[in-house]
Short mmCIF file of C-alpha atoms and ligand atoms in Angstrom, two decimals:
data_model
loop_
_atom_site.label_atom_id
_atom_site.label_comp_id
_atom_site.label_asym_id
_atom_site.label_seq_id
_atom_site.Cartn_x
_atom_site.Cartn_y
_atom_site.Cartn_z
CA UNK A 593 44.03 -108.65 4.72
CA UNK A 594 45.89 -106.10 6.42
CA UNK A 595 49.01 -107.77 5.20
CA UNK A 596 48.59 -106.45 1.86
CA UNK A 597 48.06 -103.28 2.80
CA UNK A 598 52.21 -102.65 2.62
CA UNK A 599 51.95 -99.04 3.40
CA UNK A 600 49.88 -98.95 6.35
CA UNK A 601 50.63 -96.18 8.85
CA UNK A 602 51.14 -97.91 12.55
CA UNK A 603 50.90 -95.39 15.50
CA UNK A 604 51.22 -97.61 17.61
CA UNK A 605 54.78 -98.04 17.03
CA UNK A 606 55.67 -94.67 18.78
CA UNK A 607 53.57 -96.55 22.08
CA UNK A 608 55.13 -99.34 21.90
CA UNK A 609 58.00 -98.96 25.36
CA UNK A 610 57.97 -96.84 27.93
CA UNK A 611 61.19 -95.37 26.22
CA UNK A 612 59.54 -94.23 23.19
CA UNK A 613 56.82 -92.66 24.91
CA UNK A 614 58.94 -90.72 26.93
CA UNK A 615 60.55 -89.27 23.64
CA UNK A 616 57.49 -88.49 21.67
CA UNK A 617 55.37 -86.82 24.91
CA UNK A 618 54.02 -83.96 23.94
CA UNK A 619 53.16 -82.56 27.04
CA UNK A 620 55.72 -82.13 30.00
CA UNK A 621 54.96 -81.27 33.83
CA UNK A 622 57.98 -79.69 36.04
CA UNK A 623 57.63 -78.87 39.81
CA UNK A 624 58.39 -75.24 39.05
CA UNK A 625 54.91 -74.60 37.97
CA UNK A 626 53.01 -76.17 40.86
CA UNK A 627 51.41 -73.66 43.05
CA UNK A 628 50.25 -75.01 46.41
CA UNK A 629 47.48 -73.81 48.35
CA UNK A 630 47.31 -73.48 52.17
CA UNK A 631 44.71 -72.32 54.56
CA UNK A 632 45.77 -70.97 57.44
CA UNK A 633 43.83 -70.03 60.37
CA UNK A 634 44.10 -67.36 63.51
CA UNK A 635 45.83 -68.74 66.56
CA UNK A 636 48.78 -70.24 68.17
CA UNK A 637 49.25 -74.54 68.05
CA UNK A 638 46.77 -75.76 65.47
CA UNK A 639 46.91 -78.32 62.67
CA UNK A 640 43.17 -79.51 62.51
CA UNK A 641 42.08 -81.69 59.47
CA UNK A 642 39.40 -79.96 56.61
CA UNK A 643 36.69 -82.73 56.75
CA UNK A 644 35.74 -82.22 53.30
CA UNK A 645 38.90 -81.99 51.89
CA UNK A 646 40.84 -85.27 53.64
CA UNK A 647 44.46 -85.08 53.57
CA UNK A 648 44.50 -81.66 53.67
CA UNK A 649 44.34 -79.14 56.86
CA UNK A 650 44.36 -75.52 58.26
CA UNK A 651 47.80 -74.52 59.99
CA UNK A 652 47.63 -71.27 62.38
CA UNK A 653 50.64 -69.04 61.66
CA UNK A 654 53.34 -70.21 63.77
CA UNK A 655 52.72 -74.04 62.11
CA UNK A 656 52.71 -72.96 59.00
CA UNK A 657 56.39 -73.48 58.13
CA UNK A 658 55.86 -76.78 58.97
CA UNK A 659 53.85 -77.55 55.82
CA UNK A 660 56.33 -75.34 54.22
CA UNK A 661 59.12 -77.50 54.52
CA UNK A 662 56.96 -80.58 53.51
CA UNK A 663 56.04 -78.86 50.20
CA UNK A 664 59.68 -77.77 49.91
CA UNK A 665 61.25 -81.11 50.32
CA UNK A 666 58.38 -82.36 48.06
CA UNK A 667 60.19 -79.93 45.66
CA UNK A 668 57.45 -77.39 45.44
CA UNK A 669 58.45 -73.89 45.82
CA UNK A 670 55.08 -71.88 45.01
CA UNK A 671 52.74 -71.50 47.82
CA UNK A 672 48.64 -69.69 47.81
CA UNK A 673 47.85 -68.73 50.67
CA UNK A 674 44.27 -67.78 51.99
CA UNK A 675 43.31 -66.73 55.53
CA UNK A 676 40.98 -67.35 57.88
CA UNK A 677 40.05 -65.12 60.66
CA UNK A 678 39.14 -65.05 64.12
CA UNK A 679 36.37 -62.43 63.69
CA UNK A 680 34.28 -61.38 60.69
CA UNK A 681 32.62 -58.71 60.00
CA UNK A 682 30.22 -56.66 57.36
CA UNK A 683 33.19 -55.21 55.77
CA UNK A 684 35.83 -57.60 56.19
CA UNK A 685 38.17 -56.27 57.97
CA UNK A 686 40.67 -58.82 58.66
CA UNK A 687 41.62 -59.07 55.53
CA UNK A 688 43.40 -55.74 55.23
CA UNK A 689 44.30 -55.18 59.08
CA UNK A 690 48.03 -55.10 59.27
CA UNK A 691 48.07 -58.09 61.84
CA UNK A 692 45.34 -59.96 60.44
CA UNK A 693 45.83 -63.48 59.83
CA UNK A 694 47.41 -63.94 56.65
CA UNK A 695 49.91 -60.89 57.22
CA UNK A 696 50.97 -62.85 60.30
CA UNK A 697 51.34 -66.05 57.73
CA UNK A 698 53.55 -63.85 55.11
CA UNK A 699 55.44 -62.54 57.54
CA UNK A 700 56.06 -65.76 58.81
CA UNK A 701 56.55 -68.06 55.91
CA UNK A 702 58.83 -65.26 54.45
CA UNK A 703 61.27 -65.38 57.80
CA UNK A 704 61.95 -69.29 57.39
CA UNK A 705 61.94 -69.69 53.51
CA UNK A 706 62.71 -66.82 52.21
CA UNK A 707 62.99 -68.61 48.58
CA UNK A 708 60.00 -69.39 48.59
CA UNK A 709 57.15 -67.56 46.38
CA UNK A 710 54.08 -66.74 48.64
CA UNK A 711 50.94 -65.67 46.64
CA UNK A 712 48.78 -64.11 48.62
CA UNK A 713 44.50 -64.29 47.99
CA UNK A 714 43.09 -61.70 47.38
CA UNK A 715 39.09 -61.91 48.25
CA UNK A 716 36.87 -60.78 51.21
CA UNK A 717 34.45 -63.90 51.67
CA UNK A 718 36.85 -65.23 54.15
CA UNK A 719 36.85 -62.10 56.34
CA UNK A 720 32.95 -61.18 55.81
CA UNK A 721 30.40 -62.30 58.39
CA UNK A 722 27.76 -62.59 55.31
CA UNK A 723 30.31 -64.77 53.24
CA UNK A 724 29.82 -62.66 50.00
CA UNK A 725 33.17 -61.56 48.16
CA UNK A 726 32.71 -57.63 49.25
CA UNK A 727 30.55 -55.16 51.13
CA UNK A 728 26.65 -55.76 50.68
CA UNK A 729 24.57 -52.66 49.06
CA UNK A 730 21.84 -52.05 52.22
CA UNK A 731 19.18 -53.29 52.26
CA UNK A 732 18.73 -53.95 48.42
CA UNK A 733 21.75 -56.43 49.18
CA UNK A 734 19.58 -58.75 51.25
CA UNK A 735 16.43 -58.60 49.54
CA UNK A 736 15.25 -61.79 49.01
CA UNK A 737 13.97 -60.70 45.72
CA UNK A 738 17.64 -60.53 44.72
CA UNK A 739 18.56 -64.20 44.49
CA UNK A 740 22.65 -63.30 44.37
CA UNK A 741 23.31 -60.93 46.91
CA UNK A 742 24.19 -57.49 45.77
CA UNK A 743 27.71 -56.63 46.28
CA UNK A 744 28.41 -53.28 46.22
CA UNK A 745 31.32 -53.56 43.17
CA UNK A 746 33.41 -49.85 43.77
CA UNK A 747 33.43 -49.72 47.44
CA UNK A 748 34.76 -53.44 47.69
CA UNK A 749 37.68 -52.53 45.28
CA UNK A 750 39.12 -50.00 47.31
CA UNK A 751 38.80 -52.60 50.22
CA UNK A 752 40.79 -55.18 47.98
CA UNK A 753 43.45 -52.83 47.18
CA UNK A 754 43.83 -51.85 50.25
CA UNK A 755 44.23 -55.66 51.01
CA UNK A 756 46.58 -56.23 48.24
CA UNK A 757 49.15 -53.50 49.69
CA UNK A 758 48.81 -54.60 53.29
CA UNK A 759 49.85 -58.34 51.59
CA UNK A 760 52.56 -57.31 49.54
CA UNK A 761 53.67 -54.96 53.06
CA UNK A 762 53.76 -58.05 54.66
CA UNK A 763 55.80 -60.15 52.20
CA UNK A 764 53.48 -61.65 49.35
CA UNK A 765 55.51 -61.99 46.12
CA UNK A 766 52.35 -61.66 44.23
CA UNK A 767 48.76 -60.87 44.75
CA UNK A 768 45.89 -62.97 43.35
CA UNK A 769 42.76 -61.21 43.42
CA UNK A 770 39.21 -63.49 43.17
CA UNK A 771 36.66 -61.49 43.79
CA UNK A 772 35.57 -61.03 40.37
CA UNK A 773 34.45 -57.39 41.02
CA UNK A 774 34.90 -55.21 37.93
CA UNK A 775 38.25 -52.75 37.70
CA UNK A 776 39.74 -54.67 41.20
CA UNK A 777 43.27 -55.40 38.88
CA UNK A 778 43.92 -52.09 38.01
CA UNK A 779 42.62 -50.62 40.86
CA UNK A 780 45.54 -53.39 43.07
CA UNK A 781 47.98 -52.05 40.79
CA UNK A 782 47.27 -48.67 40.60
CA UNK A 783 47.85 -48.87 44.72
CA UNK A 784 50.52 -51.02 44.97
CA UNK A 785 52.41 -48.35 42.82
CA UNK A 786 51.28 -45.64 45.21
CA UNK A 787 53.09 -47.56 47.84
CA UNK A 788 56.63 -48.24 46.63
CA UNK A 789 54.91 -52.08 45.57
CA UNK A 790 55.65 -51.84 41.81
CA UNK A 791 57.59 -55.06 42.17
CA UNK A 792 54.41 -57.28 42.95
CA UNK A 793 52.71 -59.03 40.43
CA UNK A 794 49.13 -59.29 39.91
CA UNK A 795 47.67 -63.18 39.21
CA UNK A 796 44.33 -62.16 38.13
CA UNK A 797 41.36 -64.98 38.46
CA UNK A 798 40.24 -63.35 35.29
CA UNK A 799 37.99 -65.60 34.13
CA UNK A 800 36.42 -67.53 37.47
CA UNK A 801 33.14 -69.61 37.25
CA UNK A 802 30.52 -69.48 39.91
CA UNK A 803 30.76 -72.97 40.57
CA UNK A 804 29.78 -76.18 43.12
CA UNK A 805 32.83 -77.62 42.48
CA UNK A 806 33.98 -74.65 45.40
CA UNK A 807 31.83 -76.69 47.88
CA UNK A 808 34.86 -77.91 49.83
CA UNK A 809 37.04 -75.14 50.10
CA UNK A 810 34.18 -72.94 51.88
CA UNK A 811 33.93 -75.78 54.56
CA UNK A 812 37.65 -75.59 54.83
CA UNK A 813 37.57 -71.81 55.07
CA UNK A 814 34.24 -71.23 56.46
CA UNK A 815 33.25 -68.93 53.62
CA UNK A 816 29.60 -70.45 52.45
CA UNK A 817 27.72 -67.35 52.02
CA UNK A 818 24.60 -66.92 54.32
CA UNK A 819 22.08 -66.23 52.04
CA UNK A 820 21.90 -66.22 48.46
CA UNK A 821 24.72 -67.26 46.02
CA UNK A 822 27.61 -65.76 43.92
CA UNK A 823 26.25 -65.36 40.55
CA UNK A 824 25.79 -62.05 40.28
CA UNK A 825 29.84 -61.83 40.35
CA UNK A 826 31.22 -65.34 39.42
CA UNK A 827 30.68 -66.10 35.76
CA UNK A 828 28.07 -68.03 34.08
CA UNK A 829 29.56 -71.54 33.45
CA UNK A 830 27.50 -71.10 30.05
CA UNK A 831 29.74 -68.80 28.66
CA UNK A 832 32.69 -68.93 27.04
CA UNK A 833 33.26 -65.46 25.13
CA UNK A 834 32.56 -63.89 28.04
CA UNK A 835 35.91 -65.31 29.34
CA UNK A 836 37.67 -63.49 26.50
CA UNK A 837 36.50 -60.16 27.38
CA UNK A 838 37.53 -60.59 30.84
CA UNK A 839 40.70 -61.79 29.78
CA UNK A 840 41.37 -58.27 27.66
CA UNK A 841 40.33 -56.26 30.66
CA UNK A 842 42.50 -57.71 33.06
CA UNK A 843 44.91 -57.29 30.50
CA UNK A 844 44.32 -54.03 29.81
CA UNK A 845 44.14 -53.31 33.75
CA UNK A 846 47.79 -54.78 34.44
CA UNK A 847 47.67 -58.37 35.22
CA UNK A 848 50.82 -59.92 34.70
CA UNK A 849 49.14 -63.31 35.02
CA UNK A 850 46.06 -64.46 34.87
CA UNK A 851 44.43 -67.43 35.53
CA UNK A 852 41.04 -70.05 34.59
CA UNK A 853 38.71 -71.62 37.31
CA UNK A 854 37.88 -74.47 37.95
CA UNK A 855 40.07 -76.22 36.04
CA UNK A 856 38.44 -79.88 34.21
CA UNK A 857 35.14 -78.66 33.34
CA UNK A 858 36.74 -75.77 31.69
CA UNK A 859 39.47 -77.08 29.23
CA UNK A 860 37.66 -75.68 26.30
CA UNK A 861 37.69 -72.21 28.14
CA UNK A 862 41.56 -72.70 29.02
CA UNK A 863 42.65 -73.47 25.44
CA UNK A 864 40.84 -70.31 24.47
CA UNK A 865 42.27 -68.35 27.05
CA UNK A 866 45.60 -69.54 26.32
CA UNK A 867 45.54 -69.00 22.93
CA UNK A 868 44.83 -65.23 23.36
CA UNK A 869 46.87 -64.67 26.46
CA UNK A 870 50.16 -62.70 26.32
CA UNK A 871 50.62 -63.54 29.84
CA UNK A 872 51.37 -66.86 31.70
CA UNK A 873 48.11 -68.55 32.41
CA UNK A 874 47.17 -70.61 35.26
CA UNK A 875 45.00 -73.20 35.94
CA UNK A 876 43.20 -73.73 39.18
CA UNK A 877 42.29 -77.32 39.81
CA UNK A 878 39.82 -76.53 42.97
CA UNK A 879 38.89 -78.31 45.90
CA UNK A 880 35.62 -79.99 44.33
CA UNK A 881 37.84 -81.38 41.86
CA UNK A 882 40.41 -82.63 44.59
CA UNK A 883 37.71 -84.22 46.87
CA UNK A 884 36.03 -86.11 44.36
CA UNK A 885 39.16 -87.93 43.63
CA UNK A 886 40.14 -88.63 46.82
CA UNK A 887 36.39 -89.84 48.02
CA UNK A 888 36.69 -92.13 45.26
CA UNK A 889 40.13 -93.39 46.18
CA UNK A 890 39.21 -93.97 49.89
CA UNK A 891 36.02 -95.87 48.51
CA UNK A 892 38.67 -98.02 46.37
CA UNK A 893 36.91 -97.02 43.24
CA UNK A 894 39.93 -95.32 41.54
CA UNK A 895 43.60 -95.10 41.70
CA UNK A 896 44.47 -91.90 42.98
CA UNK A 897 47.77 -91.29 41.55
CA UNK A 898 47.03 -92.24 37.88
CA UNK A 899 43.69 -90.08 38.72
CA UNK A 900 45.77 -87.48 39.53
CA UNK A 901 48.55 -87.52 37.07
CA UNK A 902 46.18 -87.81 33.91
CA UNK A 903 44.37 -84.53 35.32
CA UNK A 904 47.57 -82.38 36.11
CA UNK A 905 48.90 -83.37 32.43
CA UNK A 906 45.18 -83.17 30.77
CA UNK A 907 45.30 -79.12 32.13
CA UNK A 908 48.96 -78.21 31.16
CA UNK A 909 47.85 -80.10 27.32
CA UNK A 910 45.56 -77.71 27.27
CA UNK A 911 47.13 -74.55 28.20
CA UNK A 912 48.11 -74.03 31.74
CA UNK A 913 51.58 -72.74 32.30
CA UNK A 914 50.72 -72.75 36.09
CA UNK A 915 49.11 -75.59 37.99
CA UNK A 916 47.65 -74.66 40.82
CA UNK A 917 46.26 -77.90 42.99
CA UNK A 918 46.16 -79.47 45.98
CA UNK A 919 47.70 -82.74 45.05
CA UNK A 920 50.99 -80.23 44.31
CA UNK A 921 53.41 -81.68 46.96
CA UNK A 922 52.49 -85.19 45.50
CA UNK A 923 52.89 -84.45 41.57
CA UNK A 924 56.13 -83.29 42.70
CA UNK A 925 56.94 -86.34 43.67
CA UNK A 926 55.53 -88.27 40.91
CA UNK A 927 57.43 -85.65 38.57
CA UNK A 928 60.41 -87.18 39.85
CA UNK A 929 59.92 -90.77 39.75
CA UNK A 930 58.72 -89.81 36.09
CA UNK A 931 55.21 -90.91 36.47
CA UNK A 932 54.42 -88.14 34.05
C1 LIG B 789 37.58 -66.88 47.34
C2 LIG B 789 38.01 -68.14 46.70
C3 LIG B 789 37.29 -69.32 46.52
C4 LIG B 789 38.17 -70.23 45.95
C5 LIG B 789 39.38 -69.57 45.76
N1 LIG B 789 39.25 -68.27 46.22
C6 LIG B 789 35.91 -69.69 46.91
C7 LIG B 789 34.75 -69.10 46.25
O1 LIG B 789 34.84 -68.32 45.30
O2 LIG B 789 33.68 -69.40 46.75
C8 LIG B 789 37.86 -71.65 45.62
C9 LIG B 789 39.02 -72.56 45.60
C10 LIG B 789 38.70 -74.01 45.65
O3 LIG B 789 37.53 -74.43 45.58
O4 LIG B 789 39.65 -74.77 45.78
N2 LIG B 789 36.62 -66.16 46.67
#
């Protein structure tokens, strides 16, 4: 039957080798747009394992540029960096203390690689005994009428700026605020111009989800908040237009990039984004999205590296110009053997 059909169009001829898929790919990962993020922890001598996140681990300062030079030799050259304190407190206050933990890290990193490009997170929930992104309104903040705690939005900007400078101060290429508190991007740039800082960029989480697929990273940084949840800050993972607006404010407030969170669930959300964005856009593929991969590899019950590959490409199709993941020091590798 088909036989007669002379004219019929064959796709499949473009799959046919390895050599002709190569050619026709339309999507194409480098190493140069992996970001990789590292916790790193207060005190001297520690590498201790992140149960929920296996394979990855928390570094205190002075070990830190030993995962450095893995990622670098991996080929990775982007770092994210959060911190995690000794102490919290109500307002935070490691993360803008001059010596706090991930100033030490900066300074650090910056001393043995100083090629590398350290981003620096912005956000309080690491530094805050309560676990919310920024200082609680009294009383009202802990009601438990008010399911999402109330963070108090203008007060915790000025804490995140202040933050921002004390990062860039201590060597952070750019500044990645992910708070989601309204006016926190122009508010960072307004003060790292004040100081002499008009050379750091701003990666805005512009359009971040309040979303389970966090669950891991707030064992590995110890940032579950105590009571009540983030939705009164993180976005609705029902909306979609919503991202847009956010988009044109960080925009409009100075972000030079800007960036979509998590990253699977939300390809839809990415496309859109990209398709509007001026800027280079980023896409976060977060620790839910890391451990459910590797649980299932461990089990035997999927093959990690084709798991992994097929994401990382799925997110750049769709828009991302910046990967930001986990699995970056691998895809590196895989990048080079031309896995993808
Ligand atoms: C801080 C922050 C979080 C993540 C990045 N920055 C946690 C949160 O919002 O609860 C999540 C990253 C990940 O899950 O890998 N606010």
């Amino acid at each position: 039957m088909l036989k007669m059909l002379k004219m019929l169009k064959r796709p499949r001829r473009l799959r046919r080798t390895d050599a002709i898929r190569a050619m026709v790919r339309e999507t194409r990962l480098c190493p140069s747009m992996l970001v990789y993020p590292i916790f790193v922890r207060e005190g001297r001598n520690i590498i201790e394992d992140i149960n929920a996140m296996p394979g990855q681990k928390r570094y205190s300062p002075d070990e830190l540029p030993r995962i450095l030079e893995r990622a670098a030799e991996a080929g990775v050259n982007n770092v994210l960096l959060f911190g995690i304190p000794e102490h919290k407190d109500e307002a935070g206050s490691g993360a803008y203390a001059d010596n706090g933990v991930i100033q030490q890290a900066l300074r650090e990193g910056k001393k043995h690689f100083p090629q590398m490009l350290f981003i620096a997170d912005v956000c309080m929930c690491e530094y805050t005994s309560h676990g919310h992104c920024g200082v609680l309104k009294g009383e009202e903040g802990r009601s438990a009428a008010v399911q999402s705690a109330t963070v108090d939005n203008d007060p915790t900007v000025e804490l995140l700026a202040r933050t921002a400078v004390s990062q860039a101060r201590a060597g952070a290429d750019v500044v990645a605020p992910s708070d989601m508190m309204d006016g926190r991007v122009g508010a960072i740039r307004a003060a790292l111009d004040a100081a002499g800082l008009e050379d750091t960029a701003v990666l805005s989480y512009a359009v971040k989800y309040a979303s389970a697929f966090y669950g891991p990273f707030r064992e590995a940084a110890g940032s579950a908040p105590a009571f009540g949840d983030r939705k009164s800050y993180q976005m609705d993972p029902r909306n979609s237009r919503e991202a847009m607006r956010e988009l044109a404010l960080d925009l409009e407030e100075g972000a030079d990039m800007v960036m979509v969170k998590p990253g699977l669930p939300y390809l839809d959300v990415l496309k859109a984004v990209k398709e509007a964005s001026p800027v280079p856009v980023g896409a976060y593929c977060v620790s839910g999205e890391y451990s459910m991969i590797k649980a299932a590899a461990m089990k035997g019950w999927i093959d990690e590296e084709r798991a992994v590959c097929e994401a990382a490409t799925c997110l750049v199709r769709a828009g991302a110009d910046i990967l930001i993941t986990y699995h970056a020091p691998e895809l590196a590798g895989w990048i080079r053997e031309g896995k993808l």
